[in-house]
Amino acid sequence: RPFYRRQGNNMTDTVRLVLADDHEVTRTGFVSLLAGHPEFEVVGQAADGQQAIDLCQELQPDIAILDIRM
């Protein structure tokens, strides 16, 4: 089922993501995986927890994918 979120007076079907993992290769893999899906937009990447918090506060993504053991 499609995802829609309100952006001002418009509806959009793009899900905005922040990825957080201390391994760059993992982040790169997620970006590559999601690149083939136009409904997802990676708006930020973080290498540690504090950077993830800062990006989420600044960018207000719909979803944050976090490495639990980071």
PDB file of N, CA and C in Angstrom:
ATOM      1  N   ARG A   1       0.851  -1.165   0.000  1.00  0.00           N
ATOM      2  CA  ARG A   1       0.000   0.000   0.000  1.00  0.00           C
ATOM      3  C   ARG A   1       0.897   1.229   0.000  1.00  0.00           C
ATOM      4  N   PRO A   2       0.549   2.225  -0.765  1.00  0.00           N
ATOM      5  CA  PRO A   2       1.405   3.413  -0.868  1.00  0.00           C
ATOM      6  C   PRO A   2       1.430   4.223   0.424  1.00  0.00           C
ATOM      7  N   PHE A   3       2.540   4.884   0.639  1.00  0.00           N
ATOM      8  CA  PHE A   3       2.721   5.761   1.794  1.00  0.00           C
ATOM      9  C   PHE A   3       2.589   7.199   1.304  1.00  0.00           C
ATOM     10  N   TYR A   4       1.797   7.978   1.995  1.00  0.00           N
ATOM     11  CA  TYR A   4       1.659   9.388   1.656  1.00  0.00           C
ATOM     12  C   TYR A   4       1.855  10.211   2.918  1.00  0.00           C
ATOM     13  N   ARG A   5       2.580  11.280   2.791  1.00  0.00           N
ATOM     14  CA  ARG A   5       2.717  12.180   3.932  1.00  0.00           C
ATOM     15  C   ARG A   5       2.460  13.591   3.440  1.00  0.00           C
ATOM     16  N   ARG A   6       1.948  14.384   4.314  1.00  0.00           N
ATOM     17  CA  ARG A   6       1.627  15.762   3.969  1.00  0.00           C
ATOM     18  C   ARG A   6       2.885  16.603   4.040  1.00  0.00           C
ATOM     19  N   GLN A   7       3.077  17.406   3.009  1.00  0.00           N
ATOM     20  CA  GLN A   7       4.194  18.346   2.959  1.00  0.00           C
ATOM     21  C   GLN A   7       3.588  19.687   2.543  1.00  0.00           C
ATOM     22  N   GLY A   8       3.342  20.529   3.539  1.00  0.00           N
ATOM     23  CA  GLY A   8       2.633  21.770   3.243  1.00  0.00           C
ATOM     24  C   GLY A   8       1.226  21.434   2.810  1.00  0.00           C
ATOM     25  N   ASN A   9       0.815  21.956   1.658  1.00  0.00           N
ATOM     26  CA  ASN A   9      -0.504  21.664   1.113  1.00  0.00           C
ATOM     27  C   ASN A   9      -0.474  20.538   0.098  1.00  0.00           C
ATOM     28  N   ASN A  10       0.700  19.927  -0.096  1.00  0.00           N
ATOM     29  CA  ASN A  10       0.854  18.870  -1.092  1.00  0.00           C
ATOM     30  C   ASN A  10       1.022  17.517  -0.418  1.00  0.00           C
ATOM     31  N   MET A  11       0.658  16.460  -1.138  1.00  0.00           N
ATOM     32  CA  MET A  11       0.897  15.099  -0.679  1.00  0.00           C
ATOM     33  C   MET A  11       2.068  14.558  -1.486  1.00  0.00           C
ATOM     34  N   THR A  12       2.941  13.814  -0.811  1.00  0.00           N
ATOM     35  CA  THR A  12       4.085  13.236  -1.495  1.00  0.00           C
ATOM     36  C   THR A  12       4.127  11.744  -1.205  1.00  0.00           C
ATOM     37  N   ASP A  13       4.684  10.977  -2.130  1.00  0.00           N
ATOM     38  CA  ASP A  13       4.781   9.541  -1.914  1.00  0.00           C
ATOM     39  C   ASP A  13       6.228   9.116  -1.665  1.00  0.00           C
ATOM     40  N   THR A  14       7.100  10.046  -1.345  1.00  0.00           N
ATOM     41  CA  THR A  14       8.495   9.747  -1.054  1.00  0.00           C
ATOM     42  C   THR A  14       8.698   9.614   0.455  1.00  0.00           C
ATOM     43  N   VAL A  15       9.320   8.510   0.859  1.00  0.00           N
ATOM     44  CA  VAL A  15       9.650   8.277   2.257  1.00  0.00           C
ATOM     45  C   VAL A  15      11.091   8.733   2.464  1.00  0.00           C
ATOM     46  N   ARG A  16      11.277   9.709   3.342  1.00  0.00           N
ATOM     47  CA  ARG A  16      12.601  10.283   3.606  1.00  0.00           C
ATOM     48  C   ARG A  16      13.278   9.520   4.739  1.00  0.00           C
ATOM     49  N   LEU A  17      14.532   9.067   4.494  1.00  0.00           N
ATOM     50  CA  LEU A  17      15.249   8.212   5.443  1.00  0.00           C
ATOM     51  C   LEU A  17      16.561   8.831   5.892  1.00  0.00           C
ATOM     52  N   VAL A  18      16.900   8.577   7.139  1.00  0.00           N
ATOM     53  CA  VAL A  18      18.259   8.804   7.645  1.00  0.00           C
ATOM     54  C   VAL A  18      18.821   7.434   7.992  1.00  0.00           C
ATOM     55  N   LEU A  19      20.030   7.153   7.527  1.00  0.00           N
ATOM     56  CA  LEU A  19      20.718   5.897   7.824  1.00  0.00           C
ATOM     57  C   LEU A  19      21.831   6.164   8.814  1.00  0.00           C
ATOM     58  N   ALA A  20      21.944   5.322   9.836  1.00  0.00           N
ATOM     59  CA  ALA A  20      23.007   5.474  10.826  1.00  0.00           C
ATOM     60  C   ALA A  20      23.663   4.124  11.082  1.00  0.00           C
ATOM     61  N   ASP A  21      24.945   4.046  10.762  1.00  0.00           N
ATOM     62  CA  ASP A  21      25.731   2.842  11.005  1.00  0.00           C
ATOM     63  C   ASP A  21      27.193   3.255  11.061  1.00  0.00           C
ATOM     64  N   ASP A  22      27.950   2.641  11.963  1.00  0.00           N
ATOM     65  CA  ASP A  22      29.357   3.022  12.079  1.00  0.00           C
ATOM     66  C   ASP A  22      30.229   2.388  11.004  1.00  0.00           C
ATOM     67  N   HIS A  23      29.656   1.513  10.181  1.00  0.00           N
ATOM     68  CA  HIS A  23      30.390   0.916   9.063  1.00  0.00           C
ATOM     69  C   HIS A  23      29.940   1.567   7.748  1.00  0.00           C
ATOM     70  N   GLU A  24      30.848   2.269   7.128  1.00  0.00           N
ATOM     71  CA  GLU A  24      30.517   2.971   5.884  1.00  0.00           C
ATOM     72  C   GLU A  24      30.030   2.008   4.803  1.00  0.00           C
ATOM     73  N   VAL A  25      30.608   0.826   4.749  1.00  0.00           N
ATOM     74  CA  VAL A  25      30.218  -0.141   3.728  1.00  0.00           C
ATOM     75  C   VAL A  25      28.746  -0.556   3.889  1.00  0.00           C
ATOM     76  N   THR A  26      28.277  -0.634   5.113  1.00  0.00           N
ATOM     77  CA  THR A  26      26.866  -0.963   5.365  1.00  0.00           C
ATOM     78  C   THR A  26      25.968   0.172   4.899  1.00  0.00           C
ATOM     79  N   ARG A  27      26.348   1.403   5.242  1.00  0.00           N
ATOM     80  CA  ARG A  27      25.556   2.560   4.781  1.00  0.00           C
ATOM     81  C   ARG A  27      25.516   2.607   3.264  1.00  0.00           C
ATOM     82  N   THR A  28      26.662   2.389   2.628  1.00  0.00           N
ATOM     83  CA  THR A  28      26.730   2.400   1.167  1.00  0.00           C
ATOM     84  C   THR A  28      25.834   1.312   0.580  1.00  0.00           C
ATOM     85  N   GLY A  29      25.822   0.145   1.210  1.00  0.00           N
ATOM     86  CA  GLY A  29      24.965  -0.942   0.749  1.00  0.00           C
ATOM     87  C   GLY A  29      23.488  -0.593   0.821  1.00  0.00           C
ATOM     88  N   PHE A  30      23.075   0.025   1.920  1.00  0.00           N
ATOM     89  CA  PHE A  30      21.675   0.457   2.043  1.00  0.00           C
ATOM     90  C   PHE A  30      21.327   1.493   0.980  1.00  0.00           C
ATOM     91  N   VAL A  31      22.220   2.443   0.761  1.00  0.00           N
ATOM     92  CA  VAL A  31      21.969   3.475  -0.254  1.00  0.00           C
ATOM     93  C   VAL A  31      21.817   2.824  -1.626  1.00  0.00           C
ATOM     94  N   SER A  32      22.695   1.881  -1.943  1.00  0.00           N
ATOM     95  CA  SER A  32      22.617   1.183  -3.231  1.00  0.00           C
ATOM     96  C   SER A  32      21.319   0.393  -3.360  1.00  0.00           C
ATOM     97  N   LEU A  33      20.940  -0.277  -2.288  1.00  0.00           N
ATOM     98  CA  LEU A  33      19.704  -1.054  -2.282  1.00  0.00           C
ATOM     99  C   LEU A  33      18.485  -0.161  -2.510  1.00  0.00           C
ATOM    100  N   LEU A  34      18.467   0.976  -1.844  1.00  0.00           N
ATOM    101  CA  LEU A  34      17.316   1.877  -1.938  1.00  0.00           C
ATOM    102  C   LEU A  34      17.301   2.706  -3.219  1.00  0.00           C
ATOM    103  N   ALA A  35      18.433   2.809  -3.889  1.00  0.00           N
ATOM    104  CA  ALA A  35      18.519   3.620  -5.112  1.00  0.00           C
ATOM    105  C   ALA A  35      17.565   3.128  -6.196  1.00  0.00           C
ATOM    106  N   GLY A  36      17.257   1.855  -6.193  1.00  0.00           N
ATOM    107  CA  GLY A  36      16.344   1.308  -7.184  1.00  0.00           C
ATOM    108  C   GLY A  36      14.884   1.463  -6.830  1.00  0.00           C
ATOM    109  N   HIS A  37      14.599   2.157  -5.740  1.00  0.00           N
ATOM    110  CA  HIS A  37      13.227   2.339  -5.278  1.00  0.00           C
ATOM    111  C   HIS A  37      12.939   3.836  -5.131  1.00  0.00           C
ATOM    112  N   PRO A  38      12.317   4.437  -6.124  1.00  0.00           N
ATOM    113  CA  PRO A  38      12.101   5.886  -6.099  1.00  0.00           C
ATOM    114  C   PRO A  38      11.204   6.375  -4.965  1.00  0.00           C
ATOM    115  N   GLU A  39      10.497   5.461  -4.305  1.00  0.00           N
ATOM    116  CA  GLU A  39       9.639   5.883  -3.193  1.00  0.00           C
ATOM    117  C   GLU A  39      10.441   6.173  -1.927  1.00  0.00           C
ATOM    118  N   PHE A  40      11.743   5.839  -1.937  1.00  0.00           N
ATOM    119  CA  PHE A  40      12.624   6.115  -0.799  1.00  0.00           C
ATOM    120  C   PHE A  40      13.690   7.124  -1.189  1.00  0.00           C
ATOM    121  N   GLU A  41      13.950   8.068  -0.290  1.00  0.00           N
ATOM    122  CA  GLU A  41      15.005   9.060  -0.494  1.00  0.00           C
ATOM    123  C   GLU A  41      15.865   9.106   0.772  1.00  0.00           C
ATOM    124  N   VAL A  42      17.136   8.765   0.621  1.00  0.00           N
ATOM    125  CA  VAL A  42      18.064   8.850   1.749  1.00  0.00           C
ATOM    126  C   VAL A  42      18.501  10.311   1.849  1.00  0.00           C
ATOM    127  N   VAL A  43      18.058  10.971   2.913  1.00  0.00           N
ATOM    128  CA  VAL A  43      18.341  12.405   3.064  1.00  0.00           C
ATOM    129  C   VAL A  43      19.554  12.678   3.947  1.00  0.00           C
ATOM    130  N   GLY A  44      20.029  11.628   4.659  1.00  0.00           N
ATOM    131  CA  GLY A  44      21.189  11.821   5.516  1.00  0.00           C
ATOM    132  C   GLY A  44      21.793  10.498   5.953  1.00  0.00           C
ATOM    133  N   GLN A  45      23.099  10.550   6.235  1.00  0.00           N
ATOM    134  CA  GLN A  45      23.826   9.384   6.717  1.00  0.00           C
ATOM    135  C   GLN A  45      24.665   9.794   7.919  1.00  0.00           C
ATOM    136  N   ALA A  46      24.679   8.931   8.926  1.00  0.00           N
ATOM    137  CA  ALA A  46      25.433   9.214  10.152  1.00  0.00           C
ATOM    138  C   ALA A  46      26.345   8.039  10.478  1.00  0.00           C
ATOM    139  N   ALA A  47      27.517   8.364  11.031  1.00  0.00           N
ATOM    140  CA  ALA A  47      28.491   7.342  11.410  1.00  0.00           C
ATOM    141  C   ALA A  47      28.476   7.051  12.909  1.00  0.00           C
ATOM    142  N   ASP A  48      27.705   7.842  13.676  1.00  0.00           N
ATOM    143  CA  ASP A  48      27.604   7.592  15.124  1.00  0.00           C
ATOM    144  C   ASP A  48      26.260   8.101  15.628  1.00  0.00           C
ATOM    145  N   GLY A  49      25.968   7.767  16.876  1.00  0.00           N
ATOM    146  CA  GLY A  49      24.672   8.100  17.453  1.00  0.00           C
ATOM    147  C   GLY A  49      24.385   9.582  17.534  1.00  0.00           C
ATOM    148  N   GLN A  50      25.371  10.365  17.958  1.00  0.00           N
ATOM    149  CA  GLN A  50      25.148  11.807  18.075  1.00  0.00           C
ATOM    150  C   GLN A  50      24.867  12.442  16.720  1.00  0.00           C
ATOM    151  N   GLN A  51      25.613  12.006  15.717  1.00  0.00           N
ATOM    152  CA  GLN A  51      25.386  12.523  14.370  1.00  0.00           C
ATOM    153  C   GLN A  51      23.989  12.136  13.885  1.00  0.00           C
ATOM    154  N   ALA A  52      23.523  10.940  14.225  1.00  0.00           N
ATOM    155  CA  ALA A  52      22.174  10.504  13.841  1.00  0.00           C
ATOM    156  C   ALA A  52      21.113  11.392  14.492  1.00  0.00           C
ATOM    157  N   ILE A  53      21.288  11.681  15.775  1.00  0.00           N
ATOM    158  CA  ILE A  53      20.348  12.558  16.485  1.00  0.00           C
ATOM    159  C   ILE A  53      20.327  13.941  15.833  1.00  0.00           C
ATOM    160  N   ASP A  54      21.499  14.490  15.569  1.00  0.00           N
ATOM    161  CA  ASP A  54      21.585  15.815  14.955  1.00  0.00           C
ATOM    162  C   ASP A  54      20.897  15.842  13.598  1.00  0.00           C
ATOM    163  N   LEU A  55      21.154  14.818  12.767  1.00  0.00           N
ATOM    164  CA  LEU A  55      20.539  14.774  11.440  1.00  0.00           C
ATOM    165  C   LEU A  55      19.020  14.636  11.534  1.00  0.00           C
ATOM    166  N   CYS A  56      18.552  13.812  12.458  1.00  0.00           N
ATOM    167  CA  CYS A  56      17.097  13.633  12.599  1.00  0.00           C
ATOM    168  C   CYS A  56      16.419  14.918  13.055  1.00  0.00           C
ATOM    169  N   GLN A  57      17.056  15.645  13.949  1.00  0.00           N
ATOM    170  CA  GLN A  57      16.491  16.920  14.392  1.00  0.00           C
ATOM    171  C   GLN A  57      16.487  17.942  13.256  1.00  0.00           C
ATOM    172  N   GLU A  58      17.552  17.956  12.489  1.00  0.00           N
ATOM    173  CA  GLU A  58      17.677  18.925  11.397  1.00  0.00           C
ATOM    174  C   GLU A  58      16.794  18.577  10.201  1.00  0.00           C
ATOM    175  N   LEU A  59      16.789  17.308   9.792  1.00  0.00           N
ATOM    176  CA  LEU A  59      16.150  16.908   8.540  1.00  0.00           C
ATOM    177  C   LEU A  59      14.727  16.383   8.697  1.00  0.00           C
ATOM    178  N   GLN A  60      14.342  15.999   9.918  1.00  0.00           N
ATOM    179  CA  GLN A  60      12.991  15.495  10.180  1.00  0.00           C
ATOM    180  C   GLN A  60      12.587  14.386   9.195  1.00  0.00           C
ATOM    181  N   PRO A  61      13.364  13.288   9.153  1.00  0.00           N
ATOM    182  CA  PRO A  61      13.018  12.202   8.219  1.00  0.00           C
ATOM    183  C   PRO A  61      11.754  11.477   8.669  1.00  0.00           C
ATOM    184  N   ASP A  62      11.167  10.735   7.742  1.00  0.00           N
ATOM    185  CA  ASP A  62      10.018   9.894   8.082  1.00  0.00           C
ATOM    186  C   ASP A  62      10.473   8.662   8.862  1.00  0.00           C
ATOM    187  N   ILE A  63      11.649   8.144   8.499  1.00  0.00           N
ATOM    188  CA  ILE A  63      12.186   6.922   9.104  1.00  0.00           C
ATOM    189  C   ILE A  63      13.680   7.096   9.339  1.00  0.00           C
ATOM    190  N   ALA A  64      14.152   6.577  10.467  1.00  0.00           N
ATOM    191  CA  ALA A  64      15.591   6.493  10.733  1.00  0.00           C
ATOM    192  C   ALA A  64      15.932   5.013  10.886  1.00  0.00           C
ATOM    193  N   ILE A  65      16.902   4.554  10.112  1.00  0.00           N
ATOM    194  CA  ILE A  65      17.378   3.182  10.210  1.00  0.00           C
ATOM    195  C   ILE A  65      18.689   3.231  10.980  1.00  0.00           C
ATOM    196  N   LEU A  66      18.693   2.600  12.159  1.00  0.00           N
ATOM    197  CA  LEU A  66      19.825   2.716  13.077  1.00  0.00           C
ATOM    198  C   LEU A  66      20.461   1.359  13.359  1.00  0.00           C
ATOM    199  N   ASP A  67      21.772   1.349  13.448  1.00  0.00           N
ATOM    200  CA  ASP A  67      22.519   0.175  13.888  1.00  0.00           C
ATOM    201  C   ASP A  67      22.422   0.126  15.407  1.00  0.00           C
ATOM    202  N   ILE A  68      21.799  -0.898  15.943  1.00  0.00           N
ATOM    203  CA  ILE A  68      21.561  -1.000  17.382  1.00  0.00           C
ATOM    204  C   ILE A  68      22.857  -1.150  18.177  1.00  0.00           C
ATOM    205  N   ARG A  69      23.913  -1.664  17.566  1.00  0.00           N
ATOM    206  CA  ARG A  69      25.186  -1.894  18.261  1.00  0.00           C
ATOM    207  C   ARG A  69      26.235  -0.854  17.929  1.00  0.00           C
ATOM    208  N   MET A  70      25.836   0.228  17.395  1.00  0.00           N
ATOM    209  CA  MET A  70      26.769   1.270  16.992  1.00  0.00           C
ATOM    210  C   MET A  70      27.366   1.953  18.204  1.00  0.00           C
TER     211      MET A  70
END
